[in-house]
Amino acid sequence: MMTNSSNIETDSSGTVQSVNYHVPVLLKETIDGLKIKPDGIYVDCTFGGGGHGSAILQKLNEKGRLIAFDQDADTKKNLPKDKRITFIPQNFRHIQRFLRLEGIKQVDGILADLGVSSHQFDTAERGFSIRFNAALDMRMDQRQQLTAADILKTYSEKHLHKMFEQYGEVTNAKTLAKTIMEHRQISPIQNINEFKNAVHSIVKGNPQKYFAQVFQALRIEVNDEFGALKDLLQQIPPLLNSGGRVAIITFHSLEDRIVKTFFKNGTFDEVEIDELYGTKNESLLKVITKKPLTADLRELKINPRSRSAKLRVSEKK
Ligand SMILES: C[S@@+](CC[C@H](N)C(=O)[O-])C[C@H]1O[C@@H](n2cnc3c(N)ncnc32)[C@H](O)[C@@H]1O
């Protein structure tokens, strides 16, 4: 591997990636799953450090195009100098609108590698990680108003309870919500240390694990991650050309269930099997991965973040 001053590395195949920014997970599986047509139009909804995006570019000829979305302005510095790529610094929940602005009605493949990048997680002042003390921010898009501190300050006890329970699977979510409500009457909770101190007496089990779950819930809520995913999924079937593929990598069981159900049923409802008439399958997508693909031992060893990654692929009928 060759490295230059901006931590961009080029491997033996010429693939460019900003390795200090983020190590792409399930890279080969994702690129294979997309079955890339060299002259096709592809969308990377979550450009990040550009690991997956650059691997897609590698498979395209001079006629191919890559449209890269990322709502985090920091990702701009990872863009390769390549005229086949167009960067759209927006939330992928508006995919159809922004593709139309580029004159694109349909594409040959769509990738979303959900969640936060290692760069976001490792940058103390972004407020994503319990390893640092910083303002409780957690916004991927810093043009957005709502921060994690705002949620702790304004949400009702019931809303906090549901959020920690559903998004973080925090075992004592109810007690946590109550403790936050009591503490915020006395003093505001603005930064990570203030938060840890406010709730230290009710932490259950391993504090690292506990706070990781609590922070995950806050991050999902701040960025409306499940809402954005559902908006994206609904726009995918009409956006894909026939035979076009969609690949989605998730890191949370609820997220995976949303993707699995949508790929299978074309809705977010788990359709009941009708004994008499069979299940009415409304999906315009054919599921390619009956079971999600996960990281092999080699990847797990070099990239612990791949532990909870699940890749699902579908094809437009
Ligand atoms: C896991 S990283 C992607 C890493 C990338 N595949 C790579 O190889 O470096 C997720 C990225 O998606 C972005 N992101 C997450 N949700 C988004 C959304 N709704 N719209 C646009 N970008 C989003 C984040 O800002 C982050 O940079």
Short mmCIF file of C-alpha atoms and ligand atoms in Angstrom, two decimals:
data_model
loop_
_atom_site.label_atom_id
_atom_site.label_comp_id
_atom_site.label_asym_id
_atom_site.label_seq_id
_atom_site.Cartn_x
_atom_site.Cartn_y
_atom_site.Cartn_z
CA MET A 1 0.00 0.00 0.00
CA MET A 2 1.15 3.53 -0.81
CA THR A 3 0.19 6.40 1.50
CA ASN A 4 0.23 10.13 0.80
CA SER A 5 0.00 13.11 3.18
CA SER A 6 -3.82 13.07 3.44
CA ASN A 7 -3.85 9.42 4.57
CA ILE A 8 -5.22 8.29 1.26
CA GLU A 9 -3.89 4.82 0.47
CA THR A 10 -3.76 3.02 -2.84
CA ASP A 11 -3.67 -0.77 -2.78
CA SER A 12 -2.21 -3.05 -5.44
CA SER A 13 -5.41 -2.92 -7.51
CA GLY A 14 -5.33 0.89 -7.47
CA THR A 15 -8.31 1.15 -5.09
CA VAL A 16 -8.15 4.40 -3.14
CA GLN A 17 -9.29 4.60 0.45
CA SER A 18 -8.86 7.00 3.32
CA VAL A 19 -7.87 4.35 5.84
CA ASN A 20 -7.56 6.65 8.82
CA TYR A 21 -11.04 7.94 8.15
CA HIS A 22 -12.83 4.59 7.95
CA VAL A 23 -12.10 0.98 7.04
CA PRO A 24 -14.89 -0.31 4.75
CA VAL A 25 -16.68 -3.44 5.97
CA LEU A 26 -17.71 -6.41 3.82
CA LEU A 27 -16.03 -4.70 0.86
CA LYS A 28 -15.67 -7.66 -1.50
CA GLU A 29 -19.08 -9.07 -0.62
CA THR A 30 -20.72 -5.69 -1.29
CA ILE A 31 -19.00 -5.09 -4.63
CA ASP A 32 -19.73 -8.68 -5.77
CA GLY A 33 -23.34 -8.28 -4.61
CA LEU A 34 -23.85 -5.14 -6.72
CA LYS A 35 -22.83 -7.05 -9.91
CA ILE A 36 -21.51 -3.82 -11.37
CA LYS A 37 -22.09 -3.02 -15.06
CA PRO A 38 -19.01 -1.12 -16.25
CA ASP A 39 -21.04 1.60 -18.00
CA GLY A 40 -23.75 1.82 -15.33
CA ILE A 41 -24.84 4.57 -12.96
CA TYR A 42 -24.29 3.76 -9.28
CA VAL A 43 -25.21 5.57 -6.07
CA ASP A 44 -23.18 5.33 -2.88
CA CYS A 45 -25.59 6.80 -0.33
CA THR A 46 -22.96 6.88 2.45
CA PHE A 47 -19.63 7.91 0.93
CA GLY A 48 -17.73 8.35 4.23
CA GLY A 49 -14.04 7.58 3.71
CA GLY A 50 -14.79 6.43 0.16
CA GLY A 51 -13.70 2.79 0.56
CA HIS A 52 -16.80 1.31 -1.07
CA GLY A 53 -17.18 4.26 -3.47
CA SER A 54 -13.63 3.89 -4.80
CA ALA A 55 -14.09 0.15 -5.26
CA ILE A 56 -17.22 0.86 -7.34
CA LEU A 57 -15.26 3.37 -9.45
CA GLN A 58 -12.64 0.68 -10.07
CA LYS A 59 -15.28 -1.48 -11.74
CA LEU A 60 -16.65 1.30 -13.96
CA ASN A 61 -15.38 2.22 -17.41
CA GLU A 62 -15.14 5.81 -18.67
CA LYS A 63 -18.90 5.87 -19.39
CA GLY A 64 -19.89 4.78 -15.86
CA ARG A 65 -20.95 7.25 -13.15
CA LEU A 66 -20.91 7.26 -9.37
CA ILE A 67 -23.21 9.58 -7.45
CA ALA A 68 -22.00 9.85 -3.85
CA PHE A 69 -24.14 11.17 -1.00
CA ASP A 70 -22.99 12.03 2.50
CA GLN A 71 -24.60 14.47 4.89
CA ASP A 72 -21.32 15.04 6.75
CA ALA A 73 -19.25 17.87 5.23
CA ASP A 74 -16.04 16.24 6.54
CA THR A 75 -16.33 13.53 3.85
CA LYS A 76 -15.59 15.99 1.03
CA LYS A 77 -11.89 15.71 1.70
CA ASN A 78 -11.99 12.00 0.78
CA LEU A 79 -13.31 12.55 -2.75
CA PRO A 80 -10.97 11.22 -5.43
CA LYS A 81 -10.20 13.49 -8.37
CA ASP A 82 -12.30 11.63 -10.89
CA LYS A 83 -14.74 13.17 -13.32
CA ARG A 84 -17.05 10.13 -13.15
CA ILE A 85 -18.02 11.01 -9.55
CA THR A 86 -20.63 13.57 -8.47
CA PHE A 87 -20.84 14.40 -4.76
CA ILE A 88 -24.14 15.40 -3.18
CA PRO A 89 -23.65 16.65 0.40
CA GLN A 90 -27.20 15.80 1.50
CA ASN A 91 -29.24 13.28 3.43
CA PHE A 92 -29.94 10.19 1.33
CA ARG A 93 -33.59 10.38 2.38
CA HIS A 94 -33.96 12.91 -0.47
CA ILE A 95 -32.25 10.63 -3.04
CA GLN A 96 -34.87 10.87 -5.78
CA ARG A 97 -35.07 14.66 -5.67
CA PHE A 98 -31.29 15.14 -5.88
CA LEU A 99 -30.85 12.54 -8.62
CA ARG A 100 -33.53 14.33 -10.66
CA LEU A 101 -31.56 17.56 -10.28
CA GLU A 102 -28.67 15.69 -11.90
CA GLY A 103 -31.00 14.58 -14.72
CA ILE A 104 -31.02 10.97 -13.50
CA LYS A 105 -34.31 9.03 -13.39
CA GLN A 106 -32.99 5.47 -12.92
CA VAL A 107 -29.74 3.85 -11.83
CA ASP A 108 -28.10 0.40 -11.97
CA GLY A 109 -27.18 0.03 -8.33
CA ILE A 110 -27.54 1.62 -4.91
CA LEU A 111 -25.38 1.08 -1.82
CA ALA A 112 -25.98 2.24 1.76
CA ASP A 113 -23.46 1.42 4.50
CA LEU A 114 -25.40 2.74 7.46
CA GLY A 115 -24.43 4.30 10.77
CA VAL A 116 -21.44 6.44 11.67
CA SER A 117 -17.89 6.36 10.30
CA SER A 118 -14.82 5.71 12.45
CA HIS A 119 -13.84 9.34 11.76
CA GLN A 120 -17.08 10.62 13.30
CA PHE A 121 -16.70 8.24 16.21
CA ASP A 122 -13.03 9.10 16.82
CA THR A 123 -13.40 12.90 16.58
CA ALA A 124 -13.91 13.95 20.21
CA GLU A 125 -15.81 17.19 19.56
CA ARG A 126 -18.47 15.43 17.48
CA GLY A 127 -19.73 13.94 20.75
CA PHE A 128 -20.37 10.38 19.46
CA SER A 129 -18.00 8.54 21.78
CA ILE A 130 -18.02 7.87 25.50
CA ARG A 131 -14.19 7.82 25.38
CA PHE A 132 -14.01 11.63 25.39
CA ASN A 133 -15.57 14.57 27.17
CA ALA A 134 -17.25 16.93 24.72
CA ALA A 135 -20.58 18.63 24.09
CA LEU A 136 -23.42 16.11 23.58
CA ASP A 137 -23.73 16.81 19.86
CA MET A 138 -23.91 13.59 17.73
CA ARG A 139 -25.16 15.32 14.56
CA MET A 140 -23.86 13.72 11.35
CA ASP A 141 -25.12 16.79 9.48
CA GLN A 142 -23.91 19.84 11.36
CA ARG A 143 -26.40 22.09 9.54
CA GLN A 144 -29.12 20.35 11.55
CA GLN A 145 -30.44 22.02 14.74
CA LEU A 146 -31.26 19.10 17.04
CA THR A 147 -28.38 17.75 19.16
CA ALA A 148 -28.21 14.99 21.79
CA ALA A 149 -28.15 17.68 24.52
CA ASP A 150 -31.44 19.09 23.14
CA ILE A 151 -33.04 15.65 23.38
CA LEU A 152 -31.97 15.23 27.02
CA LYS A 153 -33.25 18.73 27.76
CA THR A 154 -36.62 18.69 25.98
CA TYR A 155 -37.99 15.15 25.52
CA SER A 156 -40.71 13.86 27.87
CA GLU A 157 -39.93 11.01 30.29
CA LYS A 158 -42.03 8.62 28.20
CA HIS A 159 -40.28 9.59 24.99
CA LEU A 160 -36.81 9.15 26.58
CA HIS A 161 -37.87 5.79 27.99
CA LYS A 162 -39.06 4.47 24.59
CA MET A 163 -35.98 5.81 22.83
CA PHE A 164 -33.50 4.09 25.19
CA GLU A 165 -35.55 0.89 25.17
CA GLN A 166 -36.08 0.59 21.40
CA TYR A 167 -32.88 2.02 19.95
CA GLY A 168 -30.42 1.04 22.69
CA GLU A 169 -32.08 -2.02 24.25
CA VAL A 170 -31.12 -0.45 27.59
CA THR A 171 -32.44 -2.82 30.27
CA ASN A 172 -33.39 -0.11 32.80
CA ALA A 173 -34.58 2.43 30.21
CA LYS A 174 -37.46 3.56 32.44
CA THR A 175 -35.20 4.29 35.43
CA LEU A 176 -32.70 6.04 33.16
CA ALA A 177 -35.40 8.33 31.75
CA LYS A 178 -36.65 9.13 35.27
CA THR A 179 -33.12 9.89 36.49
CA ILE A 180 -32.50 12.26 33.56
CA MET A 181 -35.79 14.08 34.28
CA GLU A 182 -34.88 14.49 37.98
CA HIS A 183 -31.34 15.65 37.22
CA ARG A 184 -32.31 18.19 34.58
CA GLN A 185 -34.53 20.03 37.12
CA ILE A 186 -31.37 20.71 39.12
CA SER A 187 -28.78 21.37 36.40
CA PRO A 188 -28.57 21.06 32.63
CA ILE A 189 -26.83 18.07 31.01
CA GLN A 190 -24.71 19.57 28.22
CA ASN A 191 -21.64 17.40 27.91
CA ILE A 192 -20.59 13.76 28.17
CA ASN A 193 -19.08 13.92 31.65
CA GLU A 194 -22.11 15.76 33.04
CA PHE A 195 -24.28 13.01 31.57
CA LYS A 196 -22.16 10.19 33.01
CA ASN A 197 -22.18 11.84 36.45
CA ALA A 198 -25.93 12.46 36.31
CA VAL A 199 -26.74 8.78 35.79
CA HIS A 200 -23.76 6.99 37.39
CA SER A 201 -25.82 5.62 40.29
CA ILE A 202 -28.17 3.65 38.04
CA VAL A 203 -25.66 2.20 35.55
CA LYS A 204 -26.31 -1.54 35.14
CA GLY A 205 -23.59 -4.09 34.38
CA ASN A 206 -20.44 -3.12 32.53
CA PRO A 207 -20.43 0.73 32.34
CA GLN A 208 -18.69 0.73 28.93
CA LYS A 209 -21.36 -1.48 27.45
CA TYR A 210 -24.16 0.38 29.21
CA PHE A 211 -23.08 3.81 27.95
CA ALA A 212 -22.41 2.42 24.47
CA GLN A 213 -26.06 1.32 24.30
CA VAL A 214 -27.31 4.62 25.71
CA PHE A 215 -25.19 6.61 23.23
CA GLN A 216 -26.33 4.44 20.34
CA ALA A 217 -29.95 5.25 21.17
CA LEU A 218 -29.23 9.00 21.36
CA ARG A 219 -27.32 8.93 18.06
CA ILE A 220 -30.10 7.07 16.23
CA GLU A 221 -32.64 9.59 17.52
CA VAL A 222 -30.55 12.71 16.77
CA ASN A 223 -30.05 11.62 13.18
CA ASP A 224 -33.48 10.01 12.72
CA GLU A 225 -31.59 7.04 11.31
CA PHE A 226 -34.54 4.67 10.99
CA GLY A 227 -36.78 7.37 9.47
CA ALA A 228 -34.10 8.19 6.86
CA LEU A 229 -33.62 4.48 6.08
CA LYS A 230 -37.37 3.96 5.51
CA ASP A 231 -37.55 7.04 3.27
CA LEU A 232 -34.60 5.73 1.25
CA LEU A 233 -35.98 2.19 0.90
CA GLN A 234 -39.33 3.41 -0.43
CA GLN A 235 -37.61 5.31 -3.24
CA ILE A 236 -35.35 2.43 -4.30
CA PRO A 237 -37.68 0.17 -6.39
CA PRO A 238 -38.77 2.92 -8.81
CA LEU A 239 -35.20 4.25 -9.00
CA LEU A 240 -33.60 0.96 -10.08
CA ASN A 241 -33.44 -0.22 -13.67
CA SER A 242 -34.68 -3.79 -14.17
CA GLY A 243 -31.86 -6.10 -13.01
CA GLY A 244 -30.34 -3.26 -10.94
CA ARG A 245 -29.14 -4.15 -7.46
CA VAL A 246 -29.37 -2.62 -4.00
CA ALA A 247 -26.93 -3.49 -1.20
CA ILE A 248 -27.50 -2.35 2.37
CA ILE A 249 -25.17 -2.85 5.33
CA THR A 250 -26.75 -2.49 8.77
CA PHE A 251 -25.33 -2.54 12.29
CA HIS A 252 -28.47 -2.78 14.43
CA SER A 253 -31.07 -5.57 14.62
CA LEU A 254 -34.03 -3.20 14.14
CA GLU A 255 -32.39 -1.67 11.07
CA ASP A 256 -31.73 -5.13 9.64
CA ARG A 257 -35.34 -6.12 10.21
CA ILE A 258 -36.57 -3.00 8.38
CA VAL A 259 -34.37 -3.86 5.36
CA LYS A 260 -35.22 -7.57 5.41
CA THR A 261 -38.98 -6.94 5.58
CA PHE A 262 -38.91 -4.26 2.88
CA PHE A 263 -36.86 -6.37 0.47
CA LYS A 264 -39.23 -9.30 0.99
CA ASN A 265 -42.63 -7.62 1.18
CA GLY A 266 -42.20 -4.17 -0.35
CA THR A 267 -43.62 -2.67 2.85
CA PHE A 268 -42.50 -2.26 6.46
CA ASP A 269 -45.25 -4.59 7.70
CA GLU A 270 -44.39 -8.17 8.39
CA VAL A 271 -47.05 -9.67 6.09
CA GLU A 272 -48.96 -12.56 7.66
CA ILE A 273 -49.13 -15.76 5.61
CA ASP A 274 -52.69 -16.24 4.40
CA GLU A 275 -53.38 -20.00 4.69
CA LEU A 276 -55.98 -19.97 1.94
CA TYR A 277 -54.64 -17.55 -0.65
CA GLY A 278 -50.93 -17.43 0.22
CA THR A 279 -48.97 -14.26 0.89
CA LYS A 280 -49.47 -11.39 -1.51
CA ASN A 281 -45.94 -10.27 -2.29
CA GLU A 282 -45.98 -6.61 -3.30
CA SER A 283 -42.23 -6.29 -3.54
CA LEU A 284 -40.67 -5.14 -6.80
CA LEU A 285 -37.41 -6.57 -5.48
CA LYS A 286 -36.10 -10.13 -5.65
CA VAL A 287 -34.10 -11.08 -2.56
CA ILE A 288 -30.57 -12.23 -3.50
CA THR A 289 -29.27 -12.89 0.02
CA LYS A 290 -31.79 -15.15 1.79
CA LYS A 291 -29.60 -14.83 4.89
CA PRO A 292 -27.56 -11.66 5.50
CA LEU A 293 -23.84 -11.85 4.73
CA THR A 294 -21.53 -11.24 7.69
CA ALA A 295 -17.80 -10.73 8.18
CA ASP A 296 -15.50 -13.75 8.01
CA LEU A 297 -12.88 -14.53 10.66
CA ARG A 298 -10.13 -12.68 8.79
CA GLU A 299 -12.15 -9.46 8.63
CA LEU A 300 -13.33 -9.81 12.24
CA LYS A 301 -9.70 -9.99 13.29
CA ILE A 302 -8.54 -6.86 11.48
CA ASN A 303 -11.70 -4.76 11.87
CA PRO A 304 -13.71 -5.30 15.07
CA ARG A 305 -16.31 -2.86 13.77
CA SER A 306 -17.36 -5.52 11.24
CA ARG A 307 -18.69 -7.65 14.13
CA SER A 308 -22.28 -6.48 13.89
CA ALA A 309 -22.36 -5.73 10.14
CA LYS A 310 -25.04 -7.47 8.05
CA LEU A 311 -25.25 -7.13 4.28
CA ARG A 312 -28.47 -7.74 2.35
CA VAL A 313 -28.75 -7.54 -1.42
CA SER A 314 -31.82 -7.41 -3.68
CA GLU A 315 -32.45 -7.05 -7.41
CA LYS A 316 -35.17 -5.12 -9.21
CA LYS A 317 -37.49 -7.63 -10.92
C1 LIG B 1 -20.35 3.72 7.93
S1 LIG B 1 -19.94 5.23 7.18
C2 LIG B 1 -19.70 4.81 5.49
C3 LIG B 1 -18.32 4.38 5.17
C4 LIG B 1 -18.04 4.17 3.70
N1 LIG B 1 -18.80 3.10 3.13
C5 LIG B 1 -16.56 3.90 3.50
O1 LIG B 1 -16.21 2.92 2.85
O2 LIG B 1 -15.75 4.69 3.98
C6 LIG B 1 -21.48 6.02 7.11
C7 LIG B 1 -21.46 7.38 6.45
O3 LIG B 1 -22.77 7.66 6.03
C8 LIG B 1 -23.15 8.95 6.35
N2 LIG B 1 -24.58 8.92 6.57
C9 LIG B 1 -25.27 8.23 7.52
N3 LIG B 1 -26.58 8.44 7.39
C10 LIG B 1 -26.74 9.26 6.32
C11 LIG B 1 -27.87 9.83 5.67
N4 LIG B 1 -29.12 9.61 6.13
N5 LIG B 1 -27.66 10.61 4.59
C12 LIG B 1 -26.40 10.85 4.13
N6 LIG B 1 -25.30 10.37 4.71
C13 LIG B 1 -25.46 9.57 5.78
C14 LIG B 1 -22.34 9.31 7.58
O4 LIG B 1 -22.13 10.70 7.65
C15 LIG B 1 -21.05 8.52 7.36
O5 LIG B 1 -20.07 9.32 6.74
#
